[in-house]
PDB file of C-alpha atoms in Angstrom:
ATOM      1  CA  MET A   1      52.920  41.762  42.173  1.00 81.00           C
ATOM      2  CA  ILE A   2      51.887  45.170  40.787  1.00 91.00           C
ATOM      3  CA  ALA A   3      48.214  44.441  41.470  1.00 94.00           C
ATOM      4  CA  THR A   4      49.076  43.351  45.015  1.00 95.00           C
ATOM      5  CA  PHE A   5      51.054  46.546  45.589  1.00 95.00           C
ATOM      6  CA  GLY A   6      48.137  48.604  44.252  1.00 96.00           C
ATOM      7  CA  ARG A   7      45.785  46.890  46.712  1.00 97.00           C
ATOM      8  CA  PHE A   8      48.355  47.509  49.457  1.00 96.00           C
ATOM      9  CA  LEU A   9      48.394  51.249  48.679  1.00 97.00           C
ATOM     10  CA  LEU A  10      44.584  51.355  48.633  1.00 97.00           C
ATOM     11  CA  VAL A  11      44.469  49.687  52.045  1.00 97.00           C
ATOM     12  CA  GLY A  12      46.967  52.274  53.294  1.00 95.00           C
ATOM     13  CA  ILE A  13      44.676  55.084  52.188  1.00 96.00           C
ATOM     14  CA  ILE A  14      41.648  53.431  53.793  1.00 97.00           C
ATOM     15  CA  ASN A  15      43.334  52.728  57.130  1.00 94.00           C
ATOM     16  CA  THR A  16      44.727  56.272  57.218  1.00 94.00           C
ATOM     17  CA  ILE A  17      41.252  57.742  56.684  1.00 95.00           C
ATOM     18  CA  VAL A  18      39.743  55.460  59.355  1.00 96.00           C
ATOM     19  CA  GLY A  19      42.481  56.194  61.888  1.00 93.00           C
ATOM     20  CA  LEU A  20      42.383  59.941  61.256  1.00 93.00           C
ATOM     21  CA  ALA A  21      38.583  60.090  61.412  1.00 96.00           C
ATOM     22  CA  ILE A  22      38.523  58.246  64.734  1.00 96.00           C
ATOM     23  CA  THR A  23      41.326  60.411  66.122  1.00 93.00           C
ATOM     24  CA  LEU A  24      39.605  63.655  65.136  1.00 95.00           C
ATOM     25  CA  PHE A  25      36.218  62.445  66.382  1.00 96.00           C
ATOM     26  CA  LEU A  26      37.633  61.469  69.758  1.00 95.00           C
ATOM     27  CA  TYR A  27      39.662  64.653  70.088  1.00 94.00           C
ATOM     28  CA  HIS A  28      37.082  67.189  68.946  1.00 94.00           C
ATOM     29  CA  PHE A  29      33.751  65.634  69.906  1.00 96.00           C
ATOM     30  CA  MET A  30      34.512  63.274  72.773  1.00 97.00           C
ATOM     31  CA  ARG A  31      37.153  65.581  74.302  1.00 94.00           C
ATOM     32  CA  VAL A  32      39.716  62.779  74.606  1.00 94.00           C
ATOM     33  CA  GLY A  33      43.224  64.203  75.034  1.00 93.00           C
ATOM     34  CA  TYR A  34      45.808  64.319  72.243  1.00 91.00           C
ATOM     35  CA  TRP A  35      47.748  61.191  73.256  1.00 90.00           C
ATOM     36  CA  GLY A  36      44.655  59.112  73.943  1.00 92.00           C
ATOM     37  CA  ALA A  37      42.909  60.155  70.741  1.00 91.00           C
ATOM     38  CA  THR A  38      45.956  59.514  68.547  1.00 90.00           C
ATOM     39  CA  ALA A  39      46.723  56.192  70.249  1.00 90.00           C
ATOM     40  CA  ILE A  40      43.168  54.913  69.809  1.00 96.00           C
ATOM     41  CA  GLY A  41      42.860  56.279  66.260  1.00 92.00           C
ATOM     42  CA  ASN A  42      46.191  54.843  65.142  1.00 91.00           C
ATOM     43  CA  GLY A  43      45.415  51.553  66.870  1.00 93.00           C
ATOM     44  CA  CYS A  44      42.142  51.312  64.963  1.00 96.00           C
ATOM     45  CA  GLY A  45      43.968  52.151  61.736  1.00 94.00           C
ATOM     46  CA  ILE A  46      46.451  49.344  62.392  1.00 95.00           C
ATOM     47  CA  LEU A  47      43.616  46.859  63.044  1.00 95.00           C
ATOM     48  CA  VAL A  48      41.907  47.888  59.792  1.00 97.00           C
ATOM     49  CA  SER A  49      45.221  47.609  57.959  1.00 96.00           C
ATOM     50  CA  TYR A  50      45.845  44.094  59.266  1.00 96.00           C
ATOM     51  CA  GLN A  51      42.388  42.815  58.382  1.00 95.00           C
ATOM     52  CA  LEU A  52      42.275  44.395  54.917  1.00 96.00           C
ATOM     53  CA  ASN A  53      45.834  43.423  54.049  1.00 96.00           C
ATOM     54  CA  ARG A  54      45.273  39.850  55.190  1.00 95.00           C
ATOM     55  CA  ARG A  55      41.980  39.386  53.349  1.00 94.00           C
ATOM     56  CA  PHE A  56      42.090  41.851  50.425  1.00 95.00           C
ATOM     57  CA  THR A  57      45.734  42.601  49.606  1.00 95.00           C
ATOM     58  CA  PHE A  58      47.368  39.216  50.195  1.00 95.00           C
ATOM     59  CA  ARG A  59      44.158  37.131  50.090  1.00 93.00           C
ATOM     60  CA  GLN A  60      45.030  34.945  53.014  1.00 90.00           C
ATOM     61  CA  ALA A  61      42.186  32.922  54.470  1.00 86.00           C
ATOM     62  CA  THR A  62      43.910  32.065  57.741  1.00 82.00           C
ATOM     63  CA  GLY A  63      44.786  34.511  60.463  1.00 82.00           C
ATOM     64  CA  GLY A  64      45.633  34.391  64.086  1.00 87.00           C
ATOM     65  CA  TYR A  65      48.126  35.360  66.716  1.00 91.00           C
ATOM     66  CA  ARG A  66      51.232  34.452  64.693  1.00 91.00           C
ATOM     67  CA  TYR A  67      50.259  36.670  61.760  1.00 94.00           C
ATOM     68  CA  TRP A  68      49.156  39.532  64.008  1.00 94.00           C
ATOM     69  CA  LEU A  69      52.476  39.582  65.923  1.00 96.00           C
ATOM     70  CA  ARG A  70      54.475  39.403  62.697  1.00 96.00           C
ATOM     71  CA  PHE A  71      52.351  42.185  61.225  1.00 96.00           C
ATOM     72  CA  LEU A  72      52.977  44.454  64.237  1.00 96.00           C
ATOM     73  CA  LEU A  73      56.700  43.695  64.188  1.00 97.00           C
ATOM     74  CA  VAL A  74      56.957  44.540  60.486  1.00 97.00           C
ATOM     75  CA  VAL A  75      55.017  47.801  60.978  1.00 94.00           C
ATOM     76  CA  VAL A  76      57.205  48.906  63.915  1.00 94.00           C
ATOM     77  CA  LEU A  77      60.521  47.909  62.316  1.00 96.00           C
ATOM     78  CA  SER A  78      59.570  49.467  58.980  1.00 94.00           C
ATOM     79  CA  TYR A  79      58.695  52.696  60.756  1.00 90.00           C
ATOM     80  CA  LEU A  80      61.883  52.823  62.837  1.00 92.00           C
ATOM     81  CA  ILE A  81      64.189  51.949  59.939  1.00 94.00           C
ATOM     82  CA  ALA A  82      62.516  54.173  57.344  1.00 90.00           C
ATOM     83  CA  TYR A  83      62.283  57.313  59.417  1.00 86.00           C
ATOM     84  CA  ARG A  84      65.761  56.968  60.920  1.00 89.00           C
ATOM     85  CA  VAL A  85      67.367  56.334  57.528  1.00 92.00           C
ATOM     86  CA  SER A  86      65.490  59.220  55.932  1.00 89.00           C
ATOM     87  CA  LEU A  87      66.592  61.599  58.687  1.00 87.00           C
ATOM     88  CA  VAL A  88      70.222  60.523  58.297  1.00 90.00           C
ATOM     89  CA  ILE A  89      70.024  60.906  54.516  1.00 89.00           C
ATOM     90  CA  VAL A  90      68.664  64.429  54.748  1.00 87.00           C
ATOM     91  CA  HIS A  91      70.966  65.614  57.539  1.00 87.00           C
ATOM     92  CA  HIS A  92      74.164  64.154  56.091  1.00 88.00           C
ATOM     93  CA  LEU A  93      73.646  64.225  52.330  1.00 87.00           C
ATOM     94  CA  PHE A  94      71.329  67.214  51.932  1.00 81.00           C
ATOM     95  CA  PRO A  95      71.792  69.407  55.015  1.00 81.00           C
ATOM     96  CA  THR A  96      70.001  72.355  53.461  1.00 82.00           C
ATOM     97  CA  LEU A  97      66.763  70.418  53.020  1.00 78.00           C
ATOM     98  CA  SER A  98      64.198  70.562  55.794  1.00 79.00           C
ATOM     99  CA  GLU A  99      62.995  67.654  57.889  1.00 80.00           C
ATOM    100  CA  THR A 100      59.786  67.782  55.861  1.00 80.00           C
ATOM    101  CA  ILE A 101      61.769  66.142  53.056  1.00 85.00           C
ATOM    102  CA  ALA A 102      62.920  63.470  55.539  1.00 83.00           C
ATOM    103  CA  ILE A 103      59.289  62.804  56.422  1.00 82.00           C
ATOM    104  CA  LEU A 104      58.376  62.390  52.755  1.00 84.00           C
ATOM    105  CA  ILE A 105      61.369  60.121  52.096  1.00 87.00           C
ATOM    106  CA  GLY A 106      60.459  58.176  55.247  1.00 86.00           C
ATOM    107  CA  MET A 107      56.917  57.641  53.991  1.00 88.00           C
ATOM    108  CA  ILE A 108      58.216  56.142  50.750  1.00 91.00           C
ATOM    109  CA  LEU A 109      60.768  53.935  52.528  1.00 92.00           C
ATOM    110  CA  TYR A 110      58.196  52.879  55.131  1.00 93.00           C
ATOM    111  CA  THR A 111      55.683  51.868  52.465  1.00 93.00           C
ATOM    112  CA  GLY A 112      58.286  49.829  50.589  1.00 94.00           C
ATOM    113  CA  LEU A 113      59.713  48.123  53.668  1.00 96.00           C
ATOM    114  CA  ASN A 114      56.248  47.426  55.046  1.00 95.00           C
ATOM    115  CA  PHE A 115      55.082  45.896  51.763  1.00 95.00           C
ATOM    116  CA  ILE A 116      58.188  43.701  51.488  1.00 96.00           C
ATOM    117  CA  GLY A 117      57.918  42.558  55.111  1.00 96.00           C
ATOM    118  CA  GLN A 118      54.243  41.750  54.832  1.00 95.00           C
ATOM    119  CA  SER A 119      54.514  39.952  51.501  1.00 94.00           C
ATOM    120  CA  VAL A 120      57.645  37.963  52.412  1.00 94.00           C
ATOM    121  CA  TRP A 121      57.245  37.251  56.114  1.00 94.00           C
ATOM    122  CA  VAL A 122      53.731  37.994  57.357  1.00 95.00           C
ATOM    123  CA  PHE A 123      51.515  36.830  54.510  1.00 91.00           C
ATOM    124  CA  ASP A 124      53.997  34.680  52.626  1.00 79.00           C
ATOM    125  CA  GLU A 125      52.967  32.318  49.837  1.00 62.00           C
ATOM    126  CA  ASN A 126      53.773  29.215  51.914  1.00 56.00           C
ATOM    127  CA  SER A 127      51.248  30.128  54.581  1.00 52.00           C
ATOM    128  CA  LYS A 128      48.353  30.921  52.237  1.00 51.00           C
ATOM    129  CA  GLN A 129      45.390  28.633  52.336  1.00 49.00           C
ATOM    130  CA  THR A 130      42.429  28.942  50.083  1.00 47.00           C
ATOM    131  CA  PRO A 131      39.060  28.833  51.795  1.00 47.00           C
ATOM    132  CA  GLY A 132      37.125  25.641  51.357  1.00 41.00           C
ATOM    133  CA  PRO A 133      33.533  25.370  50.190  1.00 42.00           C
ATOM    134  CA  ARG A 134      31.007  27.081  52.416  1.00 36.00           C
TER     135      ARG A 134
END
């Protein structure tokens, strides 16, 4: 489980770098607007995350529509829950702290929720299939 979580964190770093690089390239060199550049960059980061998490982190040979939809649902729900909870925590329990602290707490909660959702529901042990001989 610790090794899987380590791979999960590594994939997070990789997909963040890919998404950010694409966003900055589109924005600065291709003159794509802010919303378009961030949407395309983040979309590419999500695609990279799905592929690397499926193959590298959770070592699942099968893929497809079902896994992709579950993956997207886990990412969106993890984001909404983590960042809402972190904002409530900071505003109600620590009102003197800035929203920057809420962002940092949200990142930690998001990572944990996302990992749990992906390992339990998206790429669960029951759906893993080992690749056959090639």
